[in-house]
Amino acid sequence: MPSEAKAPFNNANADIILCSSDNIYFRVFRCMLALTSPFFEAMFDLPQPRRNHSNSEMSDGLDVIQVSENSKTLDMLLRFCYPAAVRDPGLEDMNDVEEVLEAAMKYGMEDVEERVKKAMVAPSHLESNPMHILAIACRFGLEPEARTAARYSLHHTAPTHDTLSAACLPNNVIQGLVAYRSRCSQAARTLCDSLGWLEQSQTHSFYEWWTNCCPCNSKADVRYLTHGTYPRDWWADYMDETSVALEESPCGAALTKNLAKAIARANSCPSCRRRAQDQMVHFTGTFARELNRVITEITLDIAI
């Protein structure tokens, strides 16, 4: 015997039943389905079959429609269709996102589809599982979401080819993603090796701090030569370490990976410690904005 779905899909006043693939009855209203789904609207407009038709099924005097979705997916899908009094389901699992999105597309529920896509690219999902989101976006031909997921994949170390294959990404997407990451890493390293952007953005107080005499050793590295002055060792080491971090993950988070270490070294100097904290926080903020600008200009060349 079929089981009954939980509220609000067990309403005694419902006028039709959807039966999930795992044999759960969802008692719903035709008008709600017709308003959100052209698929169901067209179905309800068709002449009703004879009651003794082999495909006809009824329960409690209501037509029963068999659907291929399981009860968990159907519950989440229908909650998107109901009025505001019924809260949208929390799509925390990417497998749930994929299944509900597939069902929304299948039944032509455009509003539900847009809301699921919005939930899919929530920052929490993008930060934790960009590769799964990219795979979903590729499967359903969602180019904007694919590009957003690719951008967030930079926040993680480069995935191996096995990881990319396990994500069921097409070969052209894998190749495009690898090339995209390589270009982003190169652009990030260039910002470390060439400080032209720094000279245009920093204030005089930054250079005054840079050039003040102090007991710290300077590092004779022409990449960091600014206004005829070499930087302190601790700052040059921070830039070297940051360049390596950006190679692994070309994103703003890499800029703060070694920040505390650099400030700790600066604090050992009576002169540097007075400004190091504030100036380095300001510097990394400027660096992050410039990094974001150059990464944004790099295109992801994939066709989905």
Short mmCIF file of C-alpha atoms in Angstrom, two decimals:
data_model
loop_
_atom_site.label_atom_id
_atom_site.label_comp_id
_atom_site.label_asym_id
_atom_site.label_seq_id
_atom_site.Cartn_x
_atom_site.Cartn_y
_atom_site.Cartn_z
CA MET A 1 0.00 0.00 0.00
CA PRO A 2 1.22 3.51 -0.78
CA SER A 3 2.21 5.77 2.11
CA GLU A 4 1.04 9.36 2.52
CA ALA A 5 3.38 12.32 2.16
CA LYS A 6 3.82 14.73 5.04
CA ALA A 7 2.05 18.09 5.28
CA PRO A 8 1.19 20.09 3.29
CA PHE A 9 0.93 17.28 0.73
CA ASN A 10 -1.63 15.23 2.66
CA ASN A 11 -4.49 17.71 2.36
CA ALA A 12 -7.90 16.03 2.40
CA ASN A 13 -9.26 18.71 0.06
CA ALA A 14 -6.72 17.96 -2.69
CA ASP A 15 -8.12 17.11 -6.10
CA ILE A 16 -5.30 14.99 -7.56
CA ILE A 17 -2.56 12.66 -6.35
CA LEU A 18 1.03 12.41 -7.53
CA CYS A 19 2.64 9.08 -6.75
CA SER A 20 6.43 9.10 -6.43
CA SER A 21 8.70 6.33 -7.70
CA ASP A 22 8.98 5.00 -4.13
CA ASN A 23 5.19 4.79 -3.82
CA ILE A 24 4.40 7.87 -1.74
CA TYR A 25 1.13 9.69 -2.38
CA PHE A 26 1.28 13.49 -2.64
CA ARG A 27 -2.21 15.00 -2.46
CA VAL A 28 -2.04 18.30 -4.30
CA PHE A 29 -4.19 20.74 -6.25
CA ARG A 30 -4.49 20.80 -10.01
CA CYS A 31 -4.56 24.59 -10.09
CA MET A 32 -1.19 24.83 -8.30
CA LEU A 33 0.43 22.42 -10.72
CA ALA A 34 -1.15 24.03 -13.77
CA LEU A 35 -0.03 27.51 -12.72
CA THR A 36 3.61 26.49 -12.31
CA SER A 37 3.98 23.82 -15.02
CA PRO A 38 2.95 23.95 -18.69
CA PHE A 39 3.45 20.18 -18.67
CA PHE A 40 0.71 19.61 -16.10
CA GLU A 41 -1.47 22.37 -17.55
CA ALA A 42 -1.49 20.58 -20.90
CA MET A 43 -2.10 17.24 -19.23
CA PHE A 44 -5.14 18.54 -17.38
CA ASP A 45 -6.51 20.07 -20.57
CA LEU A 46 -6.53 16.69 -22.30
CA PRO A 47 -9.78 14.69 -22.35
CA GLN A 48 -9.91 12.41 -19.34
CA PRO A 49 -9.43 8.69 -20.12
CA ARG A 50 -12.15 6.18 -19.53
CA ARG A 51 -12.06 4.90 -15.95
CA ASN A 52 -11.47 1.32 -17.05
CA HIS A 53 -8.43 2.31 -19.14
CA SER A 54 -5.42 0.12 -18.37
CA ASN A 55 -3.28 3.17 -17.46
CA SER A 56 -5.93 4.70 -15.23
CA GLU A 57 -5.44 4.64 -11.47
CA MET A 58 -7.56 6.19 -8.75
CA SER A 59 -7.51 6.47 -4.98
CA ASP A 60 -10.25 7.94 -2.80
CA GLY A 61 -11.99 9.07 -5.97
CA LEU A 62 -8.92 11.06 -7.16
CA ASP A 63 -6.81 10.46 -10.24
CA VAL A 64 -3.33 9.19 -9.42
CA ILE A 65 -0.45 10.30 -11.65
CA GLN A 66 2.70 8.21 -11.51
CA VAL A 67 5.92 10.28 -11.72
CA SER A 68 9.53 9.13 -12.01
CA GLU A 69 10.88 11.31 -9.19
CA ASN A 70 11.39 9.82 -5.72
CA SER A 71 9.54 11.26 -2.73
CA LYS A 72 12.43 13.38 -1.51
CA THR A 73 12.85 15.11 -4.87
CA LEU A 74 9.11 15.47 -5.39
CA ASP A 75 8.66 17.01 -1.94
CA MET A 76 11.31 19.64 -2.62
CA LEU A 77 9.99 20.35 -6.10
CA LEU A 78 6.42 20.85 -4.91
CA ARG A 79 7.47 23.13 -2.07
CA PHE A 80 8.82 25.54 -4.69
CA CYS A 81 5.35 25.49 -6.33
CA TYR A 82 3.29 26.21 -3.24
CA PRO A 83 2.44 29.70 -1.87
CA ALA A 84 4.80 31.72 0.29
CA ALA A 85 3.25 30.17 3.40
CA VAL A 86 5.19 27.01 2.52
CA ARG A 87 8.91 27.70 2.85
CA ASP A 88 11.27 26.81 0.03
CA PRO A 89 13.23 23.66 0.81
CA GLY A 90 16.80 24.07 1.91
CA LEU A 91 18.91 22.70 -0.92
CA GLU A 92 22.03 21.87 1.04
CA ASP A 93 23.04 18.75 -0.87
CA MET A 94 24.22 19.21 -4.46
CA ASN A 95 22.65 15.89 -5.44
CA ASP A 96 19.30 17.30 -4.33
CA VAL A 97 19.96 20.45 -6.35
CA GLU A 98 20.68 18.38 -9.44
CA GLU A 99 17.57 16.21 -9.09
CA VAL A 100 15.18 19.08 -8.37
CA LEU A 101 16.63 21.12 -11.24
CA GLU A 102 16.19 18.17 -13.59
CA ALA A 103 12.56 17.77 -12.51
CA ALA A 104 11.84 21.50 -12.83
CA MET A 105 13.20 21.47 -16.39
CA LYS A 106 11.29 18.30 -17.22
CA TYR A 107 7.96 19.82 -16.16
CA GLY A 108 8.70 23.26 -17.61
CA MET A 109 8.63 25.01 -14.23
CA GLU A 110 10.64 28.05 -15.26
CA ASP A 111 10.21 29.99 -12.01
CA VAL A 112 11.25 26.97 -9.96
CA GLU A 113 14.20 26.41 -12.29
CA GLU A 114 15.45 29.97 -11.75
CA ARG A 115 15.13 29.68 -7.98
CA VAL A 116 16.99 26.37 -7.93
CA LYS A 117 19.77 27.82 -10.10
CA LYS A 118 20.04 30.75 -7.70
CA ALA A 119 20.31 28.34 -4.76
CA MET A 120 22.89 26.30 -6.67
CA VAL A 121 25.31 29.23 -6.94
CA ALA A 122 24.95 30.37 -3.34
CA PRO A 123 28.41 31.30 -2.02
CA SER A 124 28.38 28.44 0.49
CA HIS A 125 27.92 25.88 -2.31
CA LEU A 126 30.43 27.57 -4.59
CA GLU A 127 33.09 27.69 -1.90
CA SER A 128 32.64 24.08 -0.83
CA ASN A 129 31.97 22.25 -4.09
CA PRO A 130 32.55 24.29 -7.25
CA MET A 131 33.42 21.21 -9.34
CA HIS A 132 30.06 19.56 -8.68
CA ILE A 133 28.29 22.80 -9.57
CA LEU A 134 30.33 23.02 -12.76
CA ALA A 135 29.37 19.45 -13.65
CA ILE A 136 25.67 20.21 -13.08
CA ALA A 137 25.90 23.41 -15.10
CA CYS A 138 27.56 21.55 -17.98
CA ARG A 139 24.97 18.78 -17.89
CA PHE A 140 22.08 21.22 -18.22
CA GLY A 141 23.78 23.77 -20.49
CA LEU A 142 23.90 26.56 -17.90
CA GLU A 143 26.77 28.70 -19.16
CA PRO A 144 26.63 31.60 -16.63
CA GLU A 145 26.58 29.17 -13.72
CA ALA A 146 29.43 27.17 -15.29
CA ARG A 147 31.61 30.27 -15.54
CA THR A 148 30.83 31.26 -11.94
CA ALA A 149 31.74 27.77 -10.70
CA ALA A 150 34.97 27.81 -12.72
CA ARG A 151 35.92 31.11 -11.09
CA TYR A 152 35.29 29.70 -7.61
CA SER A 153 37.34 26.61 -8.43
CA LEU A 154 40.36 28.91 -8.26
CA HIS A 155 39.83 29.12 -4.50
CA HIS A 156 41.00 25.52 -4.24
CA THR A 157 44.22 23.83 -5.26
CA ALA A 158 44.25 22.55 -8.82
CA PRO A 159 42.16 19.38 -9.18
CA THR A 160 43.85 16.32 -10.60
CA HIS A 161 42.78 14.88 -13.93
CA ASP A 162 41.21 11.95 -12.05
CA THR A 163 39.17 14.37 -9.94
CA LEU A 164 37.98 16.19 -13.04
CA SER A 165 37.06 12.92 -14.71
CA ALA A 166 35.24 11.72 -11.60
CA ALA A 167 33.16 14.90 -11.73
CA CYS A 168 31.86 13.67 -15.12
CA LEU A 169 33.04 16.79 -16.91
CA PRO A 170 33.28 16.62 -20.71
CA ASN A 171 36.83 16.53 -22.10
CA ASN A 172 36.49 19.95 -23.72
CA VAL A 173 35.45 21.44 -20.36
CA ILE A 174 38.38 19.77 -18.59
CA GLN A 175 40.80 21.16 -21.17
CA GLY A 176 39.22 24.60 -21.01
CA LEU A 177 39.31 24.64 -17.21
CA VAL A 178 42.98 23.62 -17.08
CA ALA A 179 43.88 26.34 -19.61
CA TYR A 180 41.78 28.91 -17.70
CA ARG A 181 43.49 28.11 -14.43
CA SER A 182 46.91 28.34 -16.06
CA ARG A 183 46.14 31.80 -17.45
CA CYS A 184 44.82 32.96 -14.08
CA SER A 185 47.92 31.68 -12.27
CA GLN A 186 50.18 33.42 -14.78
CA ALA A 187 48.29 36.70 -14.37
CA ALA A 188 48.54 36.44 -10.58
CA ARG A 189 52.29 35.75 -10.69
CA THR A 190 52.76 38.72 -12.99
CA LEU A 191 51.24 40.99 -10.34
CA CYS A 192 53.84 39.70 -7.87
CA ASP A 193 56.73 40.16 -10.29
CA SER A 194 55.76 43.55 -11.68
CA LEU A 195 54.67 46.28 -9.26
CA GLY A 196 53.46 48.82 -11.79
CA TRP A 197 49.91 48.47 -10.44
CA LEU A 198 51.23 49.15 -6.92
CA GLU A 199 52.97 52.35 -7.91
CA GLN A 200 49.72 53.67 -9.35
CA SER A 201 47.52 52.75 -6.41
CA GLN A 202 49.43 53.26 -3.18
CA THR A 203 49.62 56.53 -1.27
CA HIS A 204 52.72 58.50 -0.38
CA SER A 205 52.46 57.23 3.20
CA PHE A 206 53.04 53.69 1.95
CA TYR A 207 56.31 54.65 0.28
CA GLU A 208 57.34 56.73 3.26
CA TRP A 209 56.92 53.65 5.38
CA TRP A 210 58.75 51.59 2.78
CA THR A 211 61.77 53.88 2.60
CA ASN A 212 62.13 54.83 6.26
CA CYS A 213 65.44 53.82 7.73
CA CYS A 214 65.25 50.90 10.14
CA PRO A 215 67.40 47.98 11.35
CA CYS A 216 65.75 45.54 8.90
CA ASN A 217 67.81 44.11 6.09
CA SER A 218 66.77 44.90 2.53
CA LYS A 219 66.47 42.32 -0.21
CA ALA A 220 68.16 43.22 -3.48
CA ASP A 221 65.51 41.84 -5.80
CA VAL A 222 64.89 43.95 -8.88
CA ARG A 223 61.28 42.74 -9.09
CA TYR A 224 60.51 44.69 -5.93
CA LEU A 225 62.68 47.74 -6.60
CA THR A 226 60.44 50.77 -6.11
CA HIS A 227 61.44 54.44 -6.16
CA GLY A 228 65.05 53.35 -6.20
CA THR A 229 64.69 51.38 -2.99
CA TYR A 230 64.73 47.67 -2.25
CA PRO A 231 62.14 46.33 0.21
CA ARG A 232 62.68 44.86 3.64
CA ASP A 233 63.49 41.17 3.73
CA TRP A 234 60.26 40.27 5.48
CA TRP A 235 58.14 42.02 2.83
CA ALA A 236 60.06 40.47 -0.07
CA ASP A 237 59.74 37.04 1.53
CA TYR A 238 56.00 37.63 1.92
CA MET A 239 55.75 38.39 -1.81
CA ASP A 240 57.80 35.30 -2.72
CA GLU A 241 55.60 33.08 -0.56
CA THR A 242 52.45 34.73 -1.88
CA SER A 243 53.57 34.10 -5.45
CA VAL A 244 53.76 30.37 -4.64
CA ALA A 245 50.34 30.48 -2.93
CA LEU A 246 48.83 32.20 -5.97
CA GLU A 247 50.27 29.49 -8.20
CA GLU A 248 48.27 26.95 -6.19
CA SER A 249 45.11 29.05 -5.79
CA PRO A 250 44.97 32.28 -7.83
CA CYS A 251 42.42 34.06 -5.63
CA GLY A 252 42.25 36.72 -2.94
CA ALA A 253 42.46 34.22 -0.08
CA ALA A 254 46.02 33.35 -1.11
CA LEU A 255 47.09 36.91 -0.27
CA THR A 256 46.35 36.45 3.42
CA LYS A 257 47.86 32.98 3.75
CA ASN A 258 51.26 34.34 4.80
CA LEU A 259 50.12 37.76 6.07
CA ALA A 260 50.28 36.96 9.79
CA LYS A 261 53.79 35.56 9.39
CA ALA A 262 54.96 38.72 7.60
CA ILE A 263 53.46 41.01 10.24
CA ALA A 264 55.03 38.92 13.01
CA ARG A 265 58.44 39.39 11.41
CA ALA A 266 57.81 43.11 10.96
CA ASN A 267 56.87 43.45 14.61
CA SER A 268 60.40 42.42 15.59
CA CYS A 269 61.57 45.77 14.20
CA PRO A 270 60.89 48.88 16.36
CA SER A 271 60.39 50.99 13.23
CA CYS A 272 58.33 48.61 11.07
CA ARG A 273 55.99 47.54 13.84
CA ARG A 274 54.45 51.01 14.05
CA ARG A 275 52.88 50.74 10.62
CA ALA A 276 53.20 47.17 9.42
CA GLN A 277 49.78 45.95 10.59
CA ASP A 278 47.72 48.76 9.04
CA GLN A 279 49.80 49.14 5.92
CA MET A 280 49.93 45.43 5.14
CA VAL A 281 46.18 45.06 5.59
CA HIS A 282 45.71 48.02 3.26
CA PHE A 283 48.24 46.63 0.81
CA THR A 284 46.65 43.17 0.63
CA GLY A 285 43.25 44.82 0.12
CA THR A 286 44.61 46.76 -2.84
CA PHE A 287 46.35 43.63 -4.13
CA ALA A 288 43.09 41.65 -3.89
CA ARG A 289 41.17 44.26 -5.87
CA GLU A 290 43.80 44.30 -8.60
CA LEU A 291 43.88 40.50 -8.67
CA ASN A 292 40.10 40.39 -8.98
CA ARG A 293 40.26 42.88 -11.85
CA VAL A 294 42.76 40.89 -13.89
CA ILE A 295 41.10 37.53 -13.19
CA THR A 296 37.73 38.93 -14.26
CA GLU A 297 39.21 39.84 -17.63
CA ILE A 298 40.32 36.24 -18.29
CA THR A 299 37.77 34.22 -20.22
CA LEU A 300 36.85 30.59 -19.75
CA ASP A 301 36.88 29.06 -23.22
CA ILE A 302 34.39 26.22 -23.05
CA ALA A 303 31.31 25.27 -25.04
CA ILE A 304 28.55 23.57 -23.08
#
